């Protein structure tokens, strides 16, 4: 009887060790992003991981680390170059990586999502892909962050003059800071993970983000006014780094194919969230208003002039995007 027990224990040990060995051989593809629970970043990365992992059939496994678990956008870009993470989903910060990405810092450039879809496929995929490669990144998909709106605790924003003196948290894109300075605000780049406390304590008066990012970060709990400005449309970029070439060819093919497939899904989800979230902000007690869009467009002329003068090929890129307007 004792001998039989020893055999069973040994067999169980072999099964456990065998299972652990198989798991150890599975490649973990780490994907990091700054979005919180319920964010578009969470929704799109989950769909990407679901589809990719089904197709990889155990050869590799995409694991998502949201809510800045792997660092802020700048830190994750550094980790991509080191190869300590595999994929990230940065947005505005890419304008600090290569000047070509800063075209999406230009206000009122993108008319709607149909316009963006054309721009993505006909102009930007090759342009931005090459720019990323030159900086030792690999762009495998262009998803969505969204149309950005302004929140604050001082006053409703109707014209650019209403931003005068408002301390506004922005992402670290250099042109976003320049744009809000030109409107009269006092912009300050800050990691998204730090923004809630800054707004809560009054270190910052306001911030600007797509509705879903604002809602998922719970800024409605510490902000009084939501001004529907649609001032900038920002994509999100599925970026790989130093570890990309170390992945098996089939894994790279699946990841790239799936990232491309999720592009239109991201646009559909972004539109659905925009359509549904305004009542949620109102229910939270925020005052919602429309801005004078024409006043903002006219007030944006200086930033366009500066961009055209300072970014090589910038005017040509702007002209290409303008030509695709519906």
PDB file of C-alpha atoms in Angstrom:
ATOM      1  CA  UNK A   1       0.000   0.000   0.000  1.00  0.00           C
ATOM      2  CA  UNK A   2       2.831   2.373   0.973  1.00  0.00           C
ATOM      3  CA  UNK A   3       4.642   1.541  -2.252  1.00  0.00           C
ATOM      4  CA  UNK A   4       1.492   2.372  -4.269  1.00  0.00           C
ATOM      5  CA  UNK A   5       1.201   5.710  -2.459  1.00  0.00           C
ATOM      6  CA  UNK A   6       4.831   6.528  -3.315  1.00  0.00           C
ATOM      7  CA  UNK A   7       4.184   5.727  -6.993  1.00  0.00           C
ATOM      8  CA  UNK A   8       1.100   7.960  -7.053  1.00  0.00           C
ATOM      9  CA  UNK A   9       2.978  10.833  -5.401  1.00  0.00           C
ATOM     10  CA  UNK A  10       5.810  10.435  -7.898  1.00  0.00           C
ATOM     11  CA  UNK A  11       3.373  10.403 -10.822  1.00  0.00           C
ATOM     12  CA  UNK A  12       1.639  13.512  -9.512  1.00  0.00           C
ATOM     13  CA  UNK A  13       5.032  15.240  -9.178  1.00  0.00           C
ATOM     14  CA  UNK A  14       5.905  14.406 -12.770  1.00  0.00           C
ATOM     15  CA  UNK A  15       2.567  15.836 -13.961  1.00  0.00           C
ATOM     16  CA  UNK A  16       3.098  19.036 -11.966  1.00  0.00           C
ATOM     17  CA  UNK A  17       6.652  19.460 -13.211  1.00  0.00           C
ATOM     18  CA  UNK A  18       5.581  18.671 -16.761  1.00  0.00           C
ATOM     19  CA  UNK A  19       2.782  21.238 -16.586  1.00  0.00           C
ATOM     20  CA  UNK A  20       5.172  23.842 -15.188  1.00  0.00           C
ATOM     21  CA  UNK A  21       7.690  23.124 -17.925  1.00  0.00           C
ATOM     22  CA  UNK A  22       5.074  23.587 -20.663  1.00  0.00           C
ATOM     23  CA  UNK A  23       3.965  26.849 -19.104  1.00  0.00           C
ATOM     24  CA  UNK A  24       7.564  28.038 -18.847  1.00  0.00           C
ATOM     25  CA  UNK A  25       8.023  27.479 -22.572  1.00  0.00           C
ATOM     26  CA  UNK A  26       5.059  29.694 -23.469  1.00  0.00           C
ATOM     27  CA  UNK A  27       6.127  33.187 -24.573  1.00  0.00           C
ATOM     28  CA  UNK A  28       4.554  36.025 -22.589  1.00  0.00           C
ATOM     29  CA  UNK A  29       3.969  39.153 -24.683  1.00  0.00           C
ATOM     30  CA  UNK A  30       3.704  42.067 -22.241  1.00  0.00           C
ATOM     31  CA  UNK A  31       1.408  44.877 -23.394  1.00  0.00           C
ATOM     32  CA  UNK A  32       1.283  48.033 -21.256  1.00  0.00           C
ATOM     33  CA  UNK A  33      -1.018  51.068 -21.329  1.00  0.00           C
ATOM     34  CA  UNK A  34      -2.054  53.960 -19.076  1.00  0.00           C
ATOM     35  CA  UNK A  35      -5.840  53.535 -19.388  1.00  0.00           C
ATOM     36  CA  UNK A  36      -7.936  52.775 -16.349  1.00  0.00           C
ATOM     37  CA  UNK A  37     -10.815  50.296 -15.979  1.00  0.00           C
ATOM     38  CA  UNK A  38     -13.502  50.987 -18.571  1.00  0.00           C
ATOM     39  CA  UNK A  39     -11.196  53.044 -20.780  1.00  0.00           C
ATOM     40  CA  UNK A  40     -11.047  52.628 -24.542  1.00  0.00           C
ATOM     41  CA  UNK A  41      -7.465  51.443 -24.063  1.00  0.00           C
ATOM     42  CA  UNK A  42      -8.718  48.642 -21.823  1.00  0.00           C
ATOM     43  CA  UNK A  43     -11.504  47.716 -24.251  1.00  0.00           C
ATOM     44  CA  UNK A  44      -9.266  47.591 -27.321  1.00  0.00           C
ATOM     45  CA  UNK A  45      -6.319  45.816 -25.701  1.00  0.00           C
ATOM     46  CA  UNK A  46      -8.643  43.143 -24.306  1.00  0.00           C
ATOM     47  CA  UNK A  47     -10.102  42.523 -27.753  1.00  0.00           C
ATOM     48  CA  UNK A  48      -6.602  42.414 -29.242  1.00  0.00           C
ATOM     49  CA  UNK A  49      -5.413  39.921 -26.621  1.00  0.00           C
ATOM     50  CA  UNK A  50      -8.520  37.755 -27.049  1.00  0.00           C
ATOM     51  CA  UNK A  51      -8.120  37.471 -30.810  1.00  0.00           C
ATOM     52  CA  UNK A  52      -4.338  37.111 -30.771  1.00  0.00           C
ATOM     53  CA  UNK A  53      -4.286  34.453 -28.061  1.00  0.00           C
ATOM     54  CA  UNK A  54      -6.927  32.372 -29.865  1.00  0.00           C
ATOM     55  CA  UNK A  55      -4.766  32.424 -32.997  1.00  0.00           C
ATOM     56  CA  UNK A  56      -1.487  31.795 -31.197  1.00  0.00           C
ATOM     57  CA  UNK A  57      -2.888  28.587 -29.635  1.00  0.00           C
ATOM     58  CA  UNK A  58      -0.423  28.507 -26.751  1.00  0.00           C
ATOM     59  CA  UNK A  59       2.660  29.447 -28.763  1.00  0.00           C
ATOM     60  CA  UNK A  60       2.557  32.823 -27.032  1.00  0.00           C
ATOM     61  CA  UNK A  61       0.203  34.662 -24.701  1.00  0.00           C
ATOM     62  CA  UNK A  62      -0.545  38.400 -24.726  1.00  0.00           C
ATOM     63  CA  UNK A  63      -0.818  39.692 -21.151  1.00  0.00           C
ATOM     64  CA  UNK A  64      -2.188  43.201 -20.556  1.00  0.00           C
ATOM     65  CA  UNK A  65      -0.877  45.565 -17.888  1.00  0.00           C
ATOM     66  CA  UNK A  66      -3.197  48.589 -17.722  1.00  0.00           C
ATOM     67  CA  UNK A  67      -3.527  51.584 -15.369  1.00  0.00           C
ATOM     68  CA  UNK A  68       0.168  52.534 -15.762  1.00  0.00           C
ATOM     69  CA  UNK A  69       1.298  49.313 -14.041  1.00  0.00           C
ATOM     70  CA  UNK A  70       4.397  49.270 -16.259  1.00  0.00           C
ATOM     71  CA  UNK A  71       4.985  53.020 -15.934  1.00  0.00           C
ATOM     72  CA  UNK A  72       3.751  56.134 -17.699  1.00  0.00           C
ATOM     73  CA  UNK A  73       3.932  56.467 -21.482  1.00  0.00           C
ATOM     74  CA  UNK A  74       7.488  57.833 -21.504  1.00  0.00           C
ATOM     75  CA  UNK A  75       8.706  55.110 -19.161  1.00  0.00           C
ATOM     76  CA  UNK A  76       7.084  52.404 -21.267  1.00  0.00           C
ATOM     77  CA  UNK A  77       8.712  53.777 -24.419  1.00  0.00           C
ATOM     78  CA  UNK A  78      12.069  53.467 -22.651  1.00  0.00           C
ATOM     79  CA  UNK A  79      11.246  49.902 -21.601  1.00  0.00           C
ATOM     80  CA  UNK A  80      10.338  49.043 -25.200  1.00  0.00           C
ATOM     81  CA  UNK A  81      13.809  50.140 -26.294  1.00  0.00           C
ATOM     82  CA  UNK A  82      15.357  48.028 -23.543  1.00  0.00           C
ATOM     83  CA  UNK A  83      13.191  45.061 -24.535  1.00  0.00           C
ATOM     84  CA  UNK A  84      11.820  44.595 -21.004  1.00  0.00           C
ATOM     85  CA  UNK A  85       8.259  44.976 -22.313  1.00  0.00           C
ATOM     86  CA  UNK A  86       7.006  43.953 -25.736  1.00  0.00           C
ATOM     87  CA  UNK A  87       4.136  46.254 -26.717  1.00  0.00           C
ATOM     88  CA  UNK A  88       2.721  49.578 -25.529  1.00  0.00           C
ATOM     89  CA  UNK A  89      -0.158  51.842 -26.512  1.00  0.00           C
ATOM     90  CA  UNK A  90       1.143  55.437 -26.389  1.00  0.00           C
ATOM     91  CA  UNK A  91      -0.739  58.397 -27.824  1.00  0.00           C
ATOM     92  CA  UNK A  92       0.246  62.088 -27.649  1.00  0.00           C
ATOM     93  CA  UNK A  93       3.699  61.322 -26.275  1.00  0.00           C
ATOM     94  CA  UNK A  94       4.755  60.052 -29.721  1.00  0.00           C
ATOM     95  CA  UNK A  95       5.001  63.669 -30.899  1.00  0.00           C
ATOM     96  CA  UNK A  96       8.042  63.907 -28.623  1.00  0.00           C
ATOM     97  CA  UNK A  97       9.561  60.823 -30.266  1.00  0.00           C
ATOM     98  CA  UNK A  98       9.364  61.884 -33.925  1.00  0.00           C
ATOM     99  CA  UNK A  99       8.065  65.157 -35.428  1.00  0.00           C
ATOM    100  CA  UNK A 100       5.826  63.354 -37.928  1.00  0.00           C
ATOM    101  CA  UNK A 101       3.552  62.208 -35.079  1.00  0.00           C
ATOM    102  CA  UNK A 102       3.003  65.810 -34.003  1.00  0.00           C
ATOM    103  CA  UNK A 103       0.633  66.389 -36.932  1.00  0.00           C
ATOM    104  CA  UNK A 104      -2.035  64.987 -34.581  1.00  0.00           C
ATOM    105  CA  UNK A 105      -1.360  67.821 -32.171  1.00  0.00           C
ATOM    106  CA  UNK A 106      -2.855  70.235 -34.683  1.00  0.00           C
ATOM    107  CA  UNK A 107      -6.335  71.434 -33.617  1.00  0.00           C
ATOM    108  CA  UNK A 108      -9.414  70.741 -35.744  1.00  0.00           C
ATOM    109  CA  UNK A 109      -7.379  68.797 -38.288  1.00  0.00           C
ATOM    110  CA  UNK A 110      -9.569  65.669 -38.311  1.00  0.00           C
ATOM    111  CA  UNK A 111     -13.219  66.208 -39.254  1.00  0.00           C
ATOM    112  CA  UNK A 112     -14.623  62.885 -38.045  1.00  0.00           C
ATOM    113  CA  UNK A 113     -13.728  59.200 -37.789  1.00  0.00           C
ATOM    114  CA  UNK A 114     -14.421  58.523 -41.476  1.00  0.00           C
ATOM    115  CA  UNK A 115     -11.908  61.246 -42.298  1.00  0.00           C
ATOM    116  CA  UNK A 116      -9.402  59.710 -39.896  1.00  0.00           C
ATOM    117  CA  UNK A 117      -9.863  56.254 -41.445  1.00  0.00           C
ATOM    118  CA  UNK A 118      -8.851  57.634 -44.854  1.00  0.00           C
ATOM    119  CA  UNK A 119      -5.925  59.551 -43.380  1.00  0.00           C
ATOM    120  CA  UNK A 120      -4.746  56.461 -41.502  1.00  0.00           C
ATOM    121  CA  UNK A 121      -4.817  54.191 -44.530  1.00  0.00           C
ATOM    122  CA  UNK A 122      -3.793  56.561 -47.327  1.00  0.00           C
ATOM    123  CA  UNK A 123      -1.278  58.852 -45.644  1.00  0.00           C
ATOM    124  CA  UNK A 124      -0.121  57.963 -42.181  1.00  0.00           C
ATOM    125  CA  UNK A 125       0.520  54.239 -42.026  1.00  0.00           C
ATOM    126  CA  UNK A 126       3.665  54.404 -44.157  1.00  0.00           C
ATOM    127  CA  UNK A 127       4.691  57.884 -42.993  1.00  0.00           C
ATOM    128  CA  UNK A 128       4.446  57.144 -39.279  1.00  0.00           C
ATOM    129  CA  UNK A 129       5.721  53.593 -39.668  1.00  0.00           C
ATOM    130  CA  UNK A 130       8.942  54.849 -41.206  1.00  0.00           C
ATOM    131  CA  UNK A 131       9.299  57.573 -38.578  1.00  0.00           C
ATOM    132  CA  UNK A 132       8.905  54.978 -35.811  1.00  0.00           C
ATOM    133  CA  UNK A 133      11.480  52.634 -37.383  1.00  0.00           C
ATOM    134  CA  UNK A 134      14.025  55.465 -37.508  1.00  0.00           C
ATOM    135  CA  UNK A 135      13.640  55.805 -33.741  1.00  0.00           C
ATOM    136  CA  UNK A 136      13.958  52.010 -33.244  1.00  0.00           C
ATOM    137  CA  UNK A 137      10.266  51.341 -32.694  1.00  0.00           C
ATOM    138  CA  UNK A 138       7.963  49.193 -34.795  1.00  0.00           C
ATOM    139  CA  UNK A 139       4.398  50.450 -35.426  1.00  0.00           C
ATOM    140  CA  UNK A 140       1.990  47.536 -35.839  1.00  0.00           C
ATOM    141  CA  UNK A 141      -1.375  49.260 -35.460  1.00  0.00           C
ATOM    142  CA  UNK A 142      -3.056  52.671 -35.321  1.00  0.00           C
ATOM    143  CA  UNK A 143      -5.978  52.652 -32.894  1.00  0.00           C
ATOM    144  CA  UNK A 144      -7.867  55.464 -31.169  1.00  0.00           C
ATOM    145  CA  UNK A 145      -7.509  57.679 -28.153  1.00  0.00           C
ATOM    146  CA  UNK A 146     -10.257  60.009 -29.385  1.00  0.00           C
ATOM    147  CA  UNK A 147     -11.640  63.522 -29.777  1.00  0.00           C
ATOM    148  CA  UNK A 148     -10.530  65.598 -26.805  1.00  0.00           C
ATOM    149  CA  UNK A 149     -12.676  67.799 -24.570  1.00  0.00           C
ATOM    150  CA  UNK A 150     -11.778  70.289 -21.827  1.00  0.00           C
ATOM    151  CA  UNK A 151     -12.774  70.043 -18.161  1.00  0.00           C
ATOM    152  CA  UNK A 152     -11.991  72.531 -15.390  1.00  0.00           C
ATOM    153  CA  UNK A 153     -13.112  74.008 -12.076  1.00  0.00           C
ATOM    154  CA  UNK A 154     -13.026  77.719 -12.976  1.00  0.00           C
ATOM    155  CA  UNK A 155     -15.603  78.464 -15.683  1.00  0.00           C
ATOM    156  CA  UNK A 156     -17.261  77.056 -18.818  1.00  0.00           C
ATOM    157  CA  UNK A 157     -14.924  77.353 -21.822  1.00  0.00           C
ATOM    158  CA  UNK A 158     -16.661  78.889 -24.830  1.00  0.00           C
ATOM    159  CA  UNK A 159     -13.848  80.781 -26.611  1.00  0.00           C
ATOM    160  CA  UNK A 160     -10.053  80.537 -26.320  1.00  0.00           C
ATOM    161  CA  UNK A 161     -10.089  83.664 -24.136  1.00  0.00           C
ATOM    162  CA  UNK A 162     -11.928  81.691 -21.454  1.00  0.00           C
ATOM    163  CA  UNK A 163      -8.802  79.576 -20.964  1.00  0.00           C
ATOM    164  CA  UNK A 164      -6.719  82.565 -19.872  1.00  0.00           C
ATOM    165  CA  UNK A 165      -4.861  81.778 -16.666  1.00  0.00           C
ATOM    166  CA  UNK A 166      -6.320  78.275 -16.247  1.00  0.00           C
ATOM    167  CA  UNK A 167      -3.753  75.729 -15.050  1.00  0.00           C
ATOM    168  CA  UNK A 168      -4.345  72.842 -17.427  1.00  0.00           C
ATOM    169  CA  UNK A 169      -2.871  69.365 -17.202  1.00  0.00           C
ATOM    170  CA  UNK A 170      -1.754  68.126 -20.631  1.00  0.00           C
ATOM    171  CA  UNK A 171       0.108  65.052 -21.886  1.00  0.00           C
ATOM    172  CA  UNK A 172       3.765  65.509 -22.727  1.00  0.00           C
ATOM    173  CA  UNK A 173       3.342  66.297 -26.439  1.00  0.00           C
ATOM    174  CA  UNK A 174       5.229  69.526 -27.082  1.00  0.00           C
ATOM    175  CA  UNK A 175       2.676  70.925 -29.527  1.00  0.00           C
ATOM    176  CA  UNK A 176      -0.254  70.451 -27.143  1.00  0.00           C
ATOM    177  CA  UNK A 177       1.548  72.675 -24.660  1.00  0.00           C
ATOM    178  CA  UNK A 178       2.231  75.249 -27.388  1.00  0.00           C
ATOM    179  CA  UNK A 179      -1.400  75.180 -28.511  1.00  0.00           C
ATOM    180  CA  UNK A 180      -2.845  75.860 -25.079  1.00  0.00           C
ATOM    181  CA  UNK A 181      -0.262  78.551 -24.415  1.00  0.00           C
ATOM    182  CA  UNK A 182      -1.400  80.258 -27.596  1.00  0.00           C
ATOM    183  CA  UNK A 183      -4.981  80.147 -26.269  1.00  0.00           C
ATOM    184  CA  UNK A 184      -3.869  81.828 -23.021  1.00  0.00           C
ATOM    185  CA  UNK A 185      -3.945  78.831 -20.677  1.00  0.00           C
ATOM    186  CA  UNK A 186      -1.118  77.766 -18.371  1.00  0.00           C
ATOM    187  CA  UNK A 187      -0.510  74.180 -19.552  1.00  0.00           C
ATOM    188  CA  UNK A 188       1.637  71.738 -17.595  1.00  0.00           C
ATOM    189  CA  UNK A 189       2.618  68.273 -18.895  1.00  0.00           C
ATOM    190  CA  UNK A 190       1.901  65.581 -16.329  1.00  0.00           C
ATOM    191  CA  UNK A 191       1.540  61.798 -16.270  1.00  0.00           C
ATOM    192  CA  UNK A 192      -2.097  60.709 -16.458  1.00  0.00           C
ATOM    193  CA  UNK A 193      -1.676  58.693 -13.253  1.00  0.00           C
ATOM    194  CA  UNK A 194      -0.846  61.914 -11.358  1.00  0.00           C
ATOM    195  CA  UNK A 195      -3.666  64.067 -12.747  1.00  0.00           C
ATOM    196  CA  UNK A 196      -6.490  63.097 -10.363  1.00  0.00           C
ATOM    197  CA  UNK A 197      -4.646  64.244  -7.251  1.00  0.00           C
ATOM    198  CA  UNK A 198      -3.480  67.426  -9.009  1.00  0.00           C
ATOM    199  CA  UNK A 199      -7.101  68.278  -9.865  1.00  0.00           C
ATOM    200  CA  UNK A 200      -8.384  67.251  -6.454  1.00  0.00           C
ATOM    201  CA  UNK A 201      -5.876  69.442  -4.584  1.00  0.00           C
ATOM    202  CA  UNK A 202      -6.158  72.418  -6.936  1.00  0.00           C
ATOM    203  CA  UNK A 203      -2.575  72.126  -8.193  1.00  0.00           C
ATOM    204  CA  UNK A 204      -4.259  71.986 -11.618  1.00  0.00           C
ATOM    205  CA  UNK A 205      -7.548  73.676 -12.546  1.00  0.00           C
ATOM    206  CA  UNK A 206      -8.401  71.433 -15.468  1.00  0.00           C
ATOM    207  CA  UNK A 207      -7.364  68.864 -18.033  1.00  0.00           C
ATOM    208  CA  UNK A 208      -8.214  67.759 -21.567  1.00  0.00           C
ATOM    209  CA  UNK A 209      -8.881  64.218 -22.729  1.00  0.00           C
ATOM    210  CA  UNK A 210     -11.345  62.123 -24.705  1.00  0.00           C
ATOM    211  CA  UNK A 211     -14.592  61.577 -22.792  1.00  0.00           C
ATOM    212  CA  UNK A 212     -13.890  57.928 -22.024  1.00  0.00           C
ATOM    213  CA  UNK A 213     -10.423  58.691 -20.667  1.00  0.00           C
ATOM    214  CA  UNK A 214     -11.853  61.478 -18.513  1.00  0.00           C
ATOM    215  CA  UNK A 215     -14.615  59.207 -17.218  1.00  0.00           C
ATOM    216  CA  UNK A 216     -12.458  56.142 -16.596  1.00  0.00           C
ATOM    217  CA  UNK A 217      -9.999  58.302 -14.623  1.00  0.00           C
ATOM    218  CA  UNK A 218     -12.945  59.569 -12.512  1.00  0.00           C
ATOM    219  CA  UNK A 219     -12.151  63.213 -13.208  1.00  0.00           C
ATOM    220  CA  UNK A 220     -15.891  63.953 -13.021  1.00  0.00           C
ATOM    221  CA  UNK A 221     -15.505  63.569  -9.266  1.00  0.00           C
ATOM    222  CA  UNK A 222     -13.112  66.534  -9.070  1.00  0.00           C
ATOM    223  CA  UNK A 223     -14.205  68.750 -12.013  1.00  0.00           C
ATOM    224  CA  UNK A 224     -17.190  71.099 -12.396  1.00  0.00           C
ATOM    225  CA  UNK A 225     -17.289  72.015 -16.095  1.00  0.00           C
ATOM    226  CA  UNK A 226     -17.108  69.933 -19.278  1.00  0.00           C
ATOM    227  CA  UNK A 227     -16.678  71.943 -22.469  1.00  0.00           C
ATOM    228  CA  UNK A 228     -17.248  69.990 -25.679  1.00  0.00           C
ATOM    229  CA  UNK A 229     -14.388  71.415 -27.712  1.00  0.00           C
ATOM    230  CA  UNK A 230     -13.330  68.457 -29.915  1.00  0.00           C
ATOM    231  CA  UNK A 231     -10.116  70.451 -30.229  1.00  0.00           C
ATOM    232  CA  UNK A 232      -7.803  67.587 -31.163  1.00  0.00           C
ATOM    233  CA  UNK A 233      -8.232  64.021 -32.399  1.00  0.00           C
ATOM    234  CA  UNK A 234      -5.525  61.711 -31.090  1.00  0.00           C
ATOM    235  CA  UNK A 235      -4.815  58.190 -32.311  1.00  0.00           C
ATOM    236  CA  UNK A 236      -3.231  55.555 -30.104  1.00  0.00           C
ATOM    237  CA  UNK A 237      -0.335  53.570 -31.540  1.00  0.00           C
ATOM    238  CA  UNK A 238       0.460  49.894 -30.998  1.00  0.00           C
ATOM    239  CA  UNK A 239       4.236  50.054 -30.674  1.00  0.00           C
ATOM    240  CA  UNK A 240       6.836  47.292 -30.375  1.00  0.00           C
ATOM    241  CA  UNK A 241      10.489  47.707 -29.485  1.00  0.00           C
ATOM    242  CA  UNK A 242      13.723  45.785 -29.087  1.00  0.00           C
ATOM    243  CA  UNK A 243      12.054  42.460 -28.283  1.00  0.00           C
ATOM    244  CA  UNK A 244      10.100  42.396 -31.558  1.00  0.00           C
ATOM    245  CA  UNK A 245      12.776  40.672 -33.639  1.00  0.00           C
ATOM    246  CA  UNK A 246      13.281  38.079 -30.902  1.00  0.00           C
ATOM    247  CA  UNK A 247       9.713  36.850 -31.207  1.00  0.00           C
ATOM    248  CA  UNK A 248       9.092  33.896 -33.563  1.00  0.00           C
ATOM    249  CA  UNK A 249       8.033  34.948 -37.055  1.00  0.00           C
ATOM    250  CA  UNK A 250       4.577  33.387 -36.723  1.00  0.00           C
ATOM    251  CA  UNK A 251       3.950  35.261 -33.449  1.00  0.00           C
ATOM    252  CA  UNK A 252       4.940  38.557 -35.087  1.00  0.00           C
ATOM    253  CA  UNK A 253       2.632  37.849 -38.026  1.00  0.00           C
ATOM    254  CA  UNK A 254      -0.342  37.136 -35.750  1.00  0.00           C
ATOM    255  CA  UNK A 255       0.274  40.205 -33.590  1.00  0.00           C
ATOM    256  CA  UNK A 256       0.589  42.496 -36.597  1.00  0.00           C
ATOM    257  CA  UNK A 257      -2.452  41.052 -38.372  1.00  0.00           C
ATOM    258  CA  UNK A 258      -4.556  41.298 -35.203  1.00  0.00           C
ATOM    259  CA  UNK A 259      -3.448  44.850 -34.379  1.00  0.00           C
ATOM    260  CA  UNK A 260      -4.509  45.908 -37.883  1.00  0.00           C
ATOM    261  CA  UNK A 261      -7.834  44.097 -37.528  1.00  0.00           C
ATOM    262  CA  UNK A 262      -8.634  45.907 -34.252  1.00  0.00           C
ATOM    263  CA  UNK A 263      -8.175  49.349 -35.859  1.00  0.00           C
ATOM    264  CA  UNK A 264     -11.772  49.712 -37.055  1.00  0.00           C
ATOM    265  CA  UNK A 265     -13.075  48.084 -33.868  1.00  0.00           C
ATOM    266  CA  UNK A 266     -11.336  50.868 -31.910  1.00  0.00           C
ATOM    267  CA  UNK A 267     -13.116  53.524 -33.984  1.00  0.00           C
ATOM    268  CA  UNK A 268     -16.504  51.856 -33.497  1.00  0.00           C
ATOM    269  CA  UNK A 269     -16.022  51.580 -29.745  1.00  0.00           C
ATOM    270  CA  UNK A 270     -14.781  55.164 -29.502  1.00  0.00           C
ATOM    271  CA  UNK A 271     -17.871  56.449 -31.298  1.00  0.00           C
ATOM    272  CA  UNK A 272     -20.203  54.396 -29.090  1.00  0.00           C
ATOM    273  CA  UNK A 273     -18.563  55.722 -25.936  1.00  0.00           C
ATOM    274  CA  UNK A 274     -18.759  59.337 -27.122  1.00  0.00           C
ATOM    275  CA  UNK A 275     -22.466  58.850 -27.820  1.00  0.00           C
ATOM    276  CA  UNK A 276     -23.215  57.444 -24.378  1.00  0.00           C
ATOM    277  CA  UNK A 277     -21.023  59.300 -21.885  1.00  0.00           C
ATOM    278  CA  UNK A 278     -22.265  62.924 -21.846  1.00  0.00           C
ATOM    279  CA  UNK A 279     -25.344  62.012 -19.739  1.00  0.00           C
ATOM    280  CA  UNK A 280     -23.009  60.260 -17.294  1.00  0.00           C
ATOM    281  CA  UNK A 281     -21.059  63.481 -16.743  1.00  0.00           C
ATOM    282  CA  UNK A 282     -24.281  65.424 -16.263  1.00  0.00           C
ATOM    283  CA  UNK A 283     -25.519  62.824 -13.783  1.00  0.00           C
ATOM    284  CA  UNK A 284     -22.257  63.287 -11.869  1.00  0.00           C
ATOM    285  CA  UNK A 285     -23.099  66.980 -11.486  1.00  0.00           C
ATOM    286  CA  UNK A 286     -20.924  68.509 -14.186  1.00  0.00           C
ATOM    287  CA  UNK A 287     -22.133  71.447 -16.261  1.00  0.00           C
ATOM    288  CA  UNK A 288     -21.775  70.622 -19.967  1.00  0.00           C
ATOM    289  CA  UNK A 289     -21.509  73.254 -22.720  1.00  0.00           C
ATOM    290  CA  UNK A 290     -20.590  73.564 -26.403  1.00  0.00           C
ATOM    291  CA  UNK A 291     -17.690  75.810 -27.423  1.00  0.00           C
ATOM    292  CA  UNK A 292     -17.546  78.400 -30.195  1.00  0.00           C
ATOM    293  CA  UNK A 293     -15.733  76.139 -32.637  1.00  0.00           C
ATOM    294  CA  UNK A 294     -15.087  78.867 -35.194  1.00  0.00           C
ATOM    295  CA  UNK A 295     -13.431  81.032 -32.538  1.00  0.00           C
ATOM    296  CA  UNK A 296     -11.118  78.143 -31.655  1.00  0.00           C
ATOM    297  CA  UNK A 297     -10.314  77.462 -35.311  1.00  0.00           C
ATOM    298  CA  UNK A 298      -9.419  81.121 -35.855  1.00  0.00           C
ATOM    299  CA  UNK A 299      -7.400  81.141 -32.652  1.00  0.00           C
ATOM    300  CA  UNK A 300      -5.417  78.139 -33.891  1.00  0.00           C
ATOM    301  CA  UNK A 301      -3.797  79.924 -36.843  1.00  0.00           C
ATOM    302  CA  UNK A 302      -0.526  80.697 -34.966  1.00  0.00           C
ATOM    303  CA  UNK A 303       0.089  77.069 -34.058  1.00  0.00           C
ATOM    304  CA  UNK A 304      -0.376  75.991 -37.686  1.00  0.00           C
ATOM    305  CA  UNK A 305       2.094  78.626 -38.850  1.00  0.00           C
ATOM    306  CA  UNK A 306       4.637  77.497 -36.262  1.00  0.00           C
ATOM    307  CA  UNK A 307       4.171  73.832 -37.167  1.00  0.00           C
ATOM    308  CA  UNK A 308       4.589  74.494 -40.908  1.00  0.00           C
ATOM    309  CA  UNK A 309       7.755  76.506 -40.287  1.00  0.00           C
ATOM    310  CA  UNK A 310       9.423  74.119 -37.828  1.00  0.00           C
ATOM    311  CA  UNK A 311       8.473  70.584 -38.903  1.00  0.00           C
ATOM    312  CA  UNK A 312      10.176  69.429 -42.078  1.00  0.00           C
ATOM    313  CA  UNK A 313       7.515  68.298 -44.543  1.00  0.00           C
ATOM    314  CA  UNK A 314       4.837  69.463 -42.122  1.00  0.00           C
ATOM    315  CA  UNK A 315       2.895  71.606 -44.570  1.00  0.00           C
ATOM    316  CA  UNK A 316       2.829  68.822 -47.157  1.00  0.00           C
ATOM    317  CA  UNK A 317       1.448  66.438 -44.538  1.00  0.00           C
ATOM    318  CA  UNK A 318      -1.234  68.946 -43.536  1.00  0.00           C
ATOM    319  CA  UNK A 319      -2.194  69.422 -47.187  1.00  0.00           C
ATOM    320  CA  UNK A 320      -2.509  65.659 -47.721  1.00  0.00           C
ATOM    321  CA  UNK A 321      -4.796  65.326 -44.700  1.00  0.00           C
ATOM    322  CA  UNK A 322      -6.875  68.342 -45.705  1.00  0.00           C
ATOM    323  CA  UNK A 323      -7.373  66.891 -49.189  1.00  0.00           C
ATOM    324  CA  UNK A 324      -9.053  63.812 -47.679  1.00  0.00           C
ATOM    325  CA  UNK A 325     -11.750  65.747 -45.832  1.00  0.00           C
ATOM    326  CA  UNK A 326     -15.265  64.454 -46.602  1.00  0.00           C
TER     327      UNK A 326
END
